[in-house]
Amino acid sequence: MHSFGQKLLHELGVEQCASFFCAPIPMDARLRWSESLSKVELRNDVKKLKDTSIFLILSQNCDIACRNDKLDSHVEICVCKKIKEKEKHAGNMFVGSVRKLQFSIEDDWYEANVDLILSVTKKELYATLIEHNVDILASSEQLFQIAPLWRANRYARTALPDNFNNCLFPILDENLHRLQANAVVPTEVAASYIRAIYIRVTPMTEEKNYSFALFALLQADTPDEILSNVQESVEDFAQALEDTSGFTDESDIYADRDSNTFVSYLNSYLRLNLDKHSLADGDSDIGPEL
């Protein structure tokens, strides 16, 4: 007999980054699921569990499909509230923030928040979806790329020296919007050809002078024109940082497609954490911009 995890994945299509609307799920079930929230004050809060929200599956497929439910008994699900156009914030897209992620499904916008991640047993989830005939919405390619990265970045961030950051972030603020604008996928809302921006800083201690390198990793299907525009934007970014800080730019390639980039090349780089930029750009996490 298959595990409930196997049933969820193969029978119902419950896979990573798939989703389903909150409305078909009875409120008593939603409130019961909310007992798993890490913050006590958010449990049993019906305002966080509105009919207009959606449940986004965060667990990996291999964890969902574990054949022994006792070994891996729960599915991680995020309650994502529906947001208005005016609530959209560029810093919460493109995985700029580790606290919030804004994305679109069926022309509507939603916001995931790390405080609203539930843990639901596979048995109960399967029974609830079956009983209420809940439709599972397949993930878009864009959401499948950014949601796992959003979760991973919260635990994989690496701090750079403060003295370097003091020079980096003013330059980042000036250049990031241009860089993202040059990498937008024209056929998808809030999609970017940029998979990640990497940086190498030497040394990694608090010093007066540094050498650095910047590199933008792009999707394999990035058009030549976009690749060229991103390369130019990253080069301008590096030049501005070098000019204002006196640090040495040692970049050799400013951008390339992931299909043409060796893992060994990235070994000396760190993924650039854009969360500080997100929070500094008027995000509600820190209140009004000062």
mmCIF file of C-alpha atoms in Angstrom:
data_model
loop_
_atom_site.group_PDB
_atom_site.id
_atom_site.type_symbol
_atom_site.label_atom_id
_atom_site.label_comp_id
_atom_site.label_asym_id
_atom_site.label_seq_id
_atom_site.Cartn_x
_atom_site.Cartn_y
_atom_site.Cartn_z
ATOM 1 C CA MET A 1 0.000 0.000 0.000
ATOM 2 C CA HIS A 2 1.358 3.410 -0.978
ATOM 3 C CA SER A 3 2.074 6.014 1.682
ATOM 4 C CA PHE A 4 -0.129 9.085 1.909
ATOM 5 C CA GLY A 5 2.857 11.026 0.588
ATOM 6 C CA GLN A 6 2.860 8.849 -2.519
ATOM 7 C CA LYS A 7 -0.878 9.391 -2.897
ATOM 8 C CA LEU A 8 -0.499 13.159 -2.539
ATOM 9 C CA LEU A 9 2.167 13.358 -5.209
ATOM 10 C CA HIS A 10 0.975 10.811 -7.756
ATOM 11 C CA GLU A 11 -2.800 10.888 -7.325
ATOM 12 C CA LEU A 12 -3.457 14.529 -6.503
ATOM 13 C CA GLY A 13 -0.465 16.347 -7.985
ATOM 14 C CA VAL A 14 0.675 17.821 -4.661
ATOM 15 C CA GLU A 15 4.238 18.764 -5.556
ATOM 16 C CA GLN A 16 6.684 21.488 -4.676
ATOM 17 C CA CYS A 17 5.357 24.963 -5.589
ATOM 18 C CA ALA A 18 1.904 23.638 -6.490
ATOM 19 C CA SER A 19 -0.915 25.464 -4.709
ATOM 20 C CA PHE A 20 -4.594 25.357 -3.840
ATOM 21 C CA PHE A 21 -7.125 27.962 -2.762
ATOM 22 C CA CYS A 22 -8.020 28.342 0.910
ATOM 23 C CA ALA A 23 -11.738 28.740 0.250
ATOM 24 C CA PRO A 24 -12.606 25.019 -0.174
ATOM 25 C CA ILE A 25 -10.832 24.122 3.070
ATOM 26 C CA PRO A 26 -13.203 24.428 6.089
ATOM 27 C CA MET A 27 -12.157 27.056 8.597
ATOM 28 C CA ASP A 28 -11.939 24.513 11.404
ATOM 29 C CA ALA A 29 -9.296 22.629 9.391
ATOM 30 C CA ARG A 30 -7.401 25.841 8.619
ATOM 31 C CA LEU A 31 -7.394 26.761 12.313
ATOM 32 C CA ARG A 32 -6.225 23.289 13.254
ATOM 33 C CA TRP A 33 -3.380 23.558 10.744
ATOM 34 C CA SER A 34 -2.465 26.994 12.138
ATOM 35 C CA GLU A 35 -1.540 25.372 15.454
ATOM 36 C CA SER A 36 1.746 24.415 13.785
ATOM 37 C CA LEU A 37 2.786 28.045 13.219
ATOM 38 C CA SER A 38 5.976 28.999 15.042
ATOM 39 C CA LYS A 39 4.555 32.233 16.458
ATOM 40 C CA VAL A 40 1.877 31.579 19.068
ATOM 41 C CA GLU A 41 0.134 34.900 18.448
ATOM 42 C CA LEU A 42 -0.572 33.947 14.828
ATOM 43 C CA ARG A 43 -2.254 30.654 15.653
ATOM 44 C CA ASN A 44 -6.034 30.545 15.353
ATOM 45 C CA ASP A 45 -6.042 33.960 13.680
ATOM 46 C CA VAL A 46 -8.808 33.775 11.061
ATOM 47 C CA LYS A 47 -7.558 37.013 9.490
ATOM 48 C CA LYS A 48 -4.459 35.131 8.344
ATOM 49 C CA LEU A 49 -6.562 32.353 6.818
ATOM 50 C CA LYS A 50 -8.932 34.221 4.514
ATOM 51 C CA ASP A 51 -10.827 32.567 1.662
ATOM 52 C CA THR A 52 -8.922 34.773 -0.789
ATOM 53 C CA SER A 53 -5.563 33.344 0.274
ATOM 54 C CA ILE A 54 -3.854 30.309 -1.209
ATOM 55 C CA PHE A 55 -1.795 27.460 0.228
ATOM 56 C CA LEU A 56 1.616 27.080 -1.435
ATOM 57 C CA ILE A 57 3.441 23.731 -1.140
ATOM 58 C CA LEU A 58 7.062 24.233 -0.058
ATOM 59 C CA SER A 59 8.188 20.655 0.654
ATOM 60 C CA GLN A 60 10.432 19.004 -1.910
ATOM 61 C CA ASN A 61 8.954 16.243 -4.047
ATOM 62 C CA CYS A 62 11.283 13.615 -2.628
ATOM 63 C CA ASP A 63 10.090 14.477 0.894
ATOM 64 C CA ILE A 64 6.440 14.490 -0.121
ATOM 65 C CA ALA A 65 6.784 11.104 -1.841
ATOM 66 C CA CYS A 66 8.655 9.350 0.970
ATOM 67 C CA ARG A 67 7.228 5.815 1.047
ATOM 68 C CA ASN A 68 7.288 5.663 4.851
ATOM 69 C CA ASP A 69 5.012 8.306 6.369
ATOM 70 C CA LYS A 70 6.555 7.697 9.789
ATOM 71 C CA LEU A 71 9.941 8.850 8.524
ATOM 72 C CA ASP A 72 8.588 11.991 6.832
ATOM 73 C CA SER A 73 5.079 12.619 8.089
ATOM 74 C CA HIS A 74 4.344 16.265 7.280
ATOM 75 C CA VAL A 75 4.115 18.642 4.313
ATOM 76 C CA GLU A 76 5.352 22.216 4.643
ATOM 77 C CA ILE A 77 2.757 24.678 3.338
ATOM 78 C CA CYS A 78 2.779 28.483 3.296
ATOM 79 C CA VAL A 79 -0.377 30.565 3.656
ATOM 80 C CA CYS A 80 -0.085 33.297 1.007
ATOM 81 C CA LYS A 81 -2.366 36.298 1.219
ATOM 82 C CA LYS A 82 -3.829 37.980 -1.843
ATOM 83 C CA ILE A 83 -2.403 41.472 -2.306
ATOM 84 C CA LYS A 84 -3.418 44.565 -4.240
ATOM 85 C CA GLU A 85 -1.419 46.223 -6.995
ATOM 86 C CA LYS A 86 -0.314 49.015 -4.651
ATOM 87 C CA GLU A 87 1.110 46.451 -2.197
ATOM 88 C CA LYS A 88 3.543 45.033 -4.726
ATOM 89 C CA HIS A 89 7.131 45.848 -3.851
ATOM 90 C CA ALA A 90 10.055 45.186 -6.168
ATOM 91 C CA GLY A 91 12.290 44.199 -3.261
ATOM 92 C CA ASN A 92 10.016 41.253 -2.495
ATOM 93 C CA MET A 93 10.262 39.851 -6.009
ATOM 94 C CA PHE A 94 13.228 38.173 -7.696
ATOM 95 C CA VAL A 95 13.996 36.625 -4.269
ATOM 96 C CA GLY A 96 15.212 39.977 -2.954
ATOM 97 C CA SER A 97 13.857 39.371 0.557
ATOM 98 C CA VAL A 98 14.176 36.238 2.690
ATOM 99 C CA ARG A 99 11.070 37.163 4.689
ATOM 100 C CA LYS A 100 8.518 37.763 1.962
ATOM 101 C CA LEU A 101 7.985 36.563 -1.586
ATOM 102 C CA GLN A 102 5.469 38.117 -3.954
ATOM 103 C CA PHE A 103 4.357 36.231 -7.046
ATOM 104 C CA SER A 104 1.428 35.891 -9.430
ATOM 105 C CA ILE A 105 -0.976 33.007 -10.037
ATOM 106 C CA GLU A 106 -3.809 33.239 -12.576
ATOM 107 C CA ASP A 107 -3.349 37.029 -12.946
ATOM 108 C CA ASP A 108 -3.655 37.635 -9.189
ATOM 109 C CA TRP A 109 -0.822 38.557 -6.854
ATOM 110 C CA TYR A 110 0.014 36.798 -3.587
ATOM 111 C CA GLU A 111 2.555 37.216 -0.815
ATOM 112 C CA ALA A 112 4.276 34.406 1.063
ATOM 113 C CA ASN A 113 5.610 35.172 4.527
ATOM 114 C CA VAL A 114 8.007 33.042 6.575
ATOM 115 C CA ASP A 115 5.818 33.540 9.662
ATOM 116 C CA LEU A 116 2.919 31.738 7.967
ATOM 117 C CA ILE A 117 4.460 28.371 7.145
ATOM 118 C CA LEU A 118 2.369 25.427 8.321
ATOM 119 C CA SER A 119 3.238 21.790 8.889
ATOM 120 C CA VAL A 120 0.349 19.462 8.014
ATOM 121 C CA THR A 121 0.391 15.689 8.305
ATOM 122 C CA LYS A 122 0.247 13.913 4.974
ATOM 123 C CA LYS A 123 -2.645 11.773 6.136
ATOM 124 C CA GLU A 124 -4.805 14.747 7.108
ATOM 125 C CA LEU A 125 -3.836 16.754 4.032
ATOM 126 C CA TYR A 126 -4.763 13.875 1.727
ATOM 127 C CA ALA A 127 -8.075 13.253 3.499
ATOM 128 C CA THR A 128 -8.992 16.952 3.442
ATOM 129 C CA LEU A 129 -8.195 17.422 -0.237
ATOM 130 C CA ILE A 130 -10.169 14.308 -1.167
ATOM 131 C CA GLU A 131 -13.180 15.076 1.030
ATOM 132 C CA HIS A 132 -13.589 18.611 -0.314
ATOM 133 C CA ASN A 133 -12.572 17.841 -3.906
ATOM 134 C CA VAL A 134 -9.862 20.498 -3.883
ATOM 135 C CA ASP A 135 -8.216 21.395 -7.194
ATOM 136 C CA ILE A 136 -4.417 21.538 -7.198
ATOM 137 C CA LEU A 137 -2.890 24.331 -9.270
ATOM 138 C CA ALA A 138 0.318 23.313 -11.015
ATOM 139 C CA SER A 139 3.355 25.502 -10.443
ATOM 140 C CA SER A 140 4.586 27.925 -13.076
ATOM 141 C CA GLU A 141 8.199 27.544 -14.161
ATOM 142 C CA GLN A 142 8.985 30.941 -12.667
ATOM 143 C CA LEU A 143 7.519 30.096 -9.256
ATOM 144 C CA PHE A 144 9.287 26.735 -9.250
ATOM 145 C CA GLN A 145 12.576 28.571 -9.700
ATOM 146 C CA ILE A 146 12.108 31.292 -7.111
ATOM 147 C CA ALA A 147 10.182 29.660 -4.232
ATOM 148 C CA PRO A 148 12.823 27.021 -3.297
ATOM 149 C CA LEU A 149 15.526 29.675 -3.647
ATOM 150 C CA TRP A 150 13.537 31.992 -1.385
ATOM 151 C CA ARG A 151 13.503 29.353 1.355
ATOM 152 C CA ALA A 152 17.148 28.367 0.866
ATOM 153 C CA ASN A 153 18.436 31.937 0.988
ATOM 154 C CA ARG A 154 17.168 32.379 4.538
ATOM 155 C CA TYR A 155 19.723 29.835 5.722
ATOM 156 C CA ALA A 156 22.464 30.178 3.096
ATOM 157 C CA ARG A 157 23.229 33.889 3.365
ATOM 158 C CA THR A 158 26.860 34.786 3.969
ATOM 159 C CA ALA A 159 27.825 38.119 5.484
ATOM 160 C CA LEU A 160 30.386 40.352 3.806
ATOM 161 C CA PRO A 161 32.711 42.652 5.776
ATOM 162 C CA ASP A 162 30.956 45.769 7.054
ATOM 163 C CA ASN A 163 33.594 48.047 5.549
ATOM 164 C CA PHE A 164 32.914 46.538 2.146
ATOM 165 C CA ASN A 165 29.131 46.703 2.579
ATOM 166 C CA ASN A 166 29.313 50.382 3.491
ATOM 167 C CA CYS A 167 30.584 51.054 -0.022
ATOM 168 C CA LEU A 168 28.610 48.332 -1.792
ATOM 169 C CA PHE A 169 25.033 49.081 -0.797
ATOM 170 C CA PRO A 170 24.826 52.709 -1.962
ATOM 171 C CA ILE A 171 26.112 51.498 -5.340
ATOM 172 C CA LEU A 172 23.736 48.553 -5.287
ATOM 173 C CA ASP A 173 20.777 50.847 -4.667
ATOM 174 C CA GLU A 174 21.689 52.928 -7.712
ATOM 175 C CA ASN A 175 22.307 49.990 -10.053
ATOM 176 C CA LEU A 176 19.980 47.157 -9.074
ATOM 177 C CA HIS A 177 16.825 48.525 -10.667
ATOM 178 C CA ARG A 178 18.591 49.027 -13.998
ATOM 179 C CA LEU A 179 20.099 45.547 -13.822
ATOM 180 C CA GLN A 180 16.720 43.940 -13.124
ATOM 181 C CA ALA A 181 14.990 46.031 -15.788
ATOM 182 C CA ASN A 182 17.465 44.786 -18.398
ATOM 183 C CA ALA A 183 16.751 41.149 -17.457
ATOM 184 C CA VAL A 184 12.943 41.096 -17.417
ATOM 185 C CA VAL A 185 11.263 38.267 -19.312
ATOM 186 C CA PRO A 186 8.761 40.142 -21.523
ATOM 187 C CA THR A 187 6.234 37.285 -21.679
ATOM 188 C CA GLU A 188 6.008 36.639 -17.922
ATOM 189 C CA VAL A 189 4.947 38.884 -15.048
ATOM 190 C CA ALA A 190 7.754 39.655 -12.571
ATOM 191 C CA ALA A 191 10.042 37.107 -14.202
ATOM 192 C CA SER A 192 13.753 37.684 -14.636
ATOM 193 C CA TYR A 193 16.428 35.957 -16.693
ATOM 194 C CA ILE A 194 18.808 36.493 -13.755
ATOM 195 C CA ARG A 195 19.128 33.384 -11.603
ATOM 196 C CA ALA A 196 21.523 34.968 -9.114
ATOM 197 C CA ILE A 197 24.142 37.664 -8.684
ATOM 198 C CA TYR A 198 27.457 36.470 -7.286
ATOM 199 C CA ILE A 199 30.307 38.336 -5.661
ATOM 200 C CA ARG A 200 33.877 37.521 -4.654
ATOM 201 C CA VAL A 201 35.555 39.688 -2.025
ATOM 202 C CA THR A 202 39.175 39.446 -0.888
ATOM 203 C CA PRO A 203 39.916 39.469 1.997
ATOM 204 C CA MET A 204 36.791 38.573 3.999
ATOM 205 C CA THR A 205 37.986 40.415 7.097
ATOM 206 C CA GLU A 206 37.517 44.057 8.096
ATOM 207 C CA GLU A 207 40.140 45.948 6.104
ATOM 208 C CA LYS A 208 40.491 49.309 4.368
ATOM 209 C CA ASN A 209 41.000 47.934 0.874
ATOM 210 C CA TYR A 210 39.487 45.028 -1.048
ATOM 211 C CA SER A 211 39.506 43.384 -4.429
ATOM 212 C CA PHE A 212 36.201 42.085 -5.752
ATOM 213 C CA ALA A 213 34.504 40.463 -8.710
ATOM 214 C CA LEU A 214 30.848 40.496 -9.786
ATOM 215 C CA PHE A 215 29.022 37.931 -11.897
ATOM 216 C CA ALA A 216 25.374 37.535 -12.960
ATOM 217 C CA LEU A 217 24.217 33.978 -13.632
ATOM 218 C CA LEU A 218 21.494 33.888 -16.288
ATOM 219 C CA GLN A 219 19.047 31.261 -17.459
ATOM 220 C CA ALA A 220 20.070 29.062 -20.370
ATOM 221 C CA ASP A 221 17.416 30.550 -22.658
ATOM 222 C CA THR A 222 18.549 34.160 -22.169
ATOM 223 C CA PRO A 223 18.559 35.947 -25.577
ATOM 224 C CA ASP A 224 21.862 37.366 -26.795
ATOM 225 C CA GLU A 225 20.596 40.951 -26.561
ATOM 226 C CA ILE A 226 19.540 40.534 -22.930
ATOM 227 C CA LEU A 227 22.838 38.833 -22.082
ATOM 228 C CA SER A 228 24.705 41.772 -23.575
ATOM 229 C CA ASN A 229 22.572 44.309 -21.698
ATOM 230 C CA VAL A 230 23.068 42.499 -18.375
ATOM 231 C CA GLN A 231 26.809 42.239 -18.947
ATOM 232 C CA GLU A 232 26.939 45.972 -19.538
ATOM 233 C CA SER A 233 24.846 46.685 -16.437
ATOM 234 C CA VAL A 234 27.035 44.514 -14.181
ATOM 235 C CA GLU A 235 30.185 46.064 -15.641
ATOM 236 C CA ASP A 236 28.803 49.552 -14.962
ATOM 237 C CA PHE A 237 27.941 48.405 -11.435
ATOM 238 C CA ALA A 238 31.501 47.167 -10.856
ATOM 239 C CA GLN A 239 32.999 50.328 -12.356
ATOM 240 C CA ALA A 240 30.901 52.532 -10.096
ATOM 241 C CA LEU A 241 31.943 50.543 -7.035
ATOM 242 C CA GLU A 242 35.605 50.738 -8.025
ATOM 243 C CA ASP A 243 35.440 54.481 -8.701
ATOM 244 C CA THR A 244 33.706 55.425 -5.451
ATOM 245 C CA SER A 245 35.474 53.039 -3.089
ATOM 246 C CA GLY A 246 38.952 52.688 -4.521
ATOM 247 C CA PHE A 247 38.558 48.885 -4.373
ATOM 248 C CA THR A 248 39.960 46.823 -7.251
ATOM 249 C CA ASP A 249 37.612 45.226 -9.758
ATOM 250 C CA GLU A 250 38.978 41.801 -10.717
ATOM 251 C CA SER A 251 35.921 40.611 -12.654
ATOM 252 C CA ASP A 252 36.760 38.652 -15.798
ATOM 253 C CA ILE A 253 33.235 37.735 -16.958
ATOM 254 C CA TYR A 254 30.372 39.950 -15.838
ATOM 255 C CA ALA A 255 27.519 37.651 -16.883
ATOM 256 C CA ASP A 256 26.871 34.327 -18.608
ATOM 257 C CA ARG A 257 24.231 31.646 -19.040
ATOM 258 C CA ASP A 258 24.040 28.786 -16.536
ATOM 259 C CA SER A 259 24.475 26.305 -19.411
ATOM 260 C CA ASN A 260 27.887 27.831 -20.091
ATOM 261 C CA THR A 261 29.058 28.223 -16.481
ATOM 262 C CA PHE A 262 31.011 25.564 -14.611
ATOM 263 C CA VAL A 263 30.337 24.913 -10.942
ATOM 264 C CA SER A 264 34.073 25.187 -10.365
ATOM 265 C CA TYR A 265 33.931 28.784 -11.595
ATOM 266 C CA LEU A 266 31.387 29.705 -8.923
ATOM 267 C CA ASN A 267 33.274 27.992 -6.094
ATOM 268 C CA SER A 268 35.146 31.167 -5.231
ATOM 269 C CA TYR A 269 31.979 33.301 -5.312
ATOM 270 C CA LEU A 270 29.193 33.950 -2.810
ATOM 271 C CA ARG A 271 25.595 34.547 -3.804
ATOM 272 C CA LEU A 272 24.963 38.243 -3.221
ATOM 273 C CA ASN A 273 22.325 38.727 -0.544
ATOM 274 C CA LEU A 274 19.826 41.354 -1.714
ATOM 275 C CA ASP A 275 17.722 41.247 1.442
ATOM 276 C CA LYS A 276 19.244 44.418 2.870
ATOM 277 C CA HIS A 277 18.331 46.245 -0.303
ATOM 278 C CA SER A 278 14.778 44.934 -0.072
ATOM 279 C CA LEU A 279 14.323 46.098 3.512
ATOM 280 C CA ALA A 280 15.982 49.453 2.897
ATOM 281 C CA ASP A 281 13.693 50.245 -0.024
ATOM 282 C CA GLY A 282 10.567 51.099 1.945
ATOM 283 C CA ASP A 283 9.499 47.579 2.844
ATOM 284 C CA SER A 284 6.988 47.308 5.670
ATOM 285 C CA ASP A 285 9.310 45.017 7.642
ATOM 286 C CA ILE A 286 11.132 48.103 8.906
ATOM 287 C CA GLY A 287 8.399 50.708 8.536
ATOM 288 C CA PRO A 288 8.539 53.870 6.419
ATOM 289 C CA GLU A 289 11.789 54.693 4.678
ATOM 290 C CA LEU A 290 13.806 57.222 6.634
#
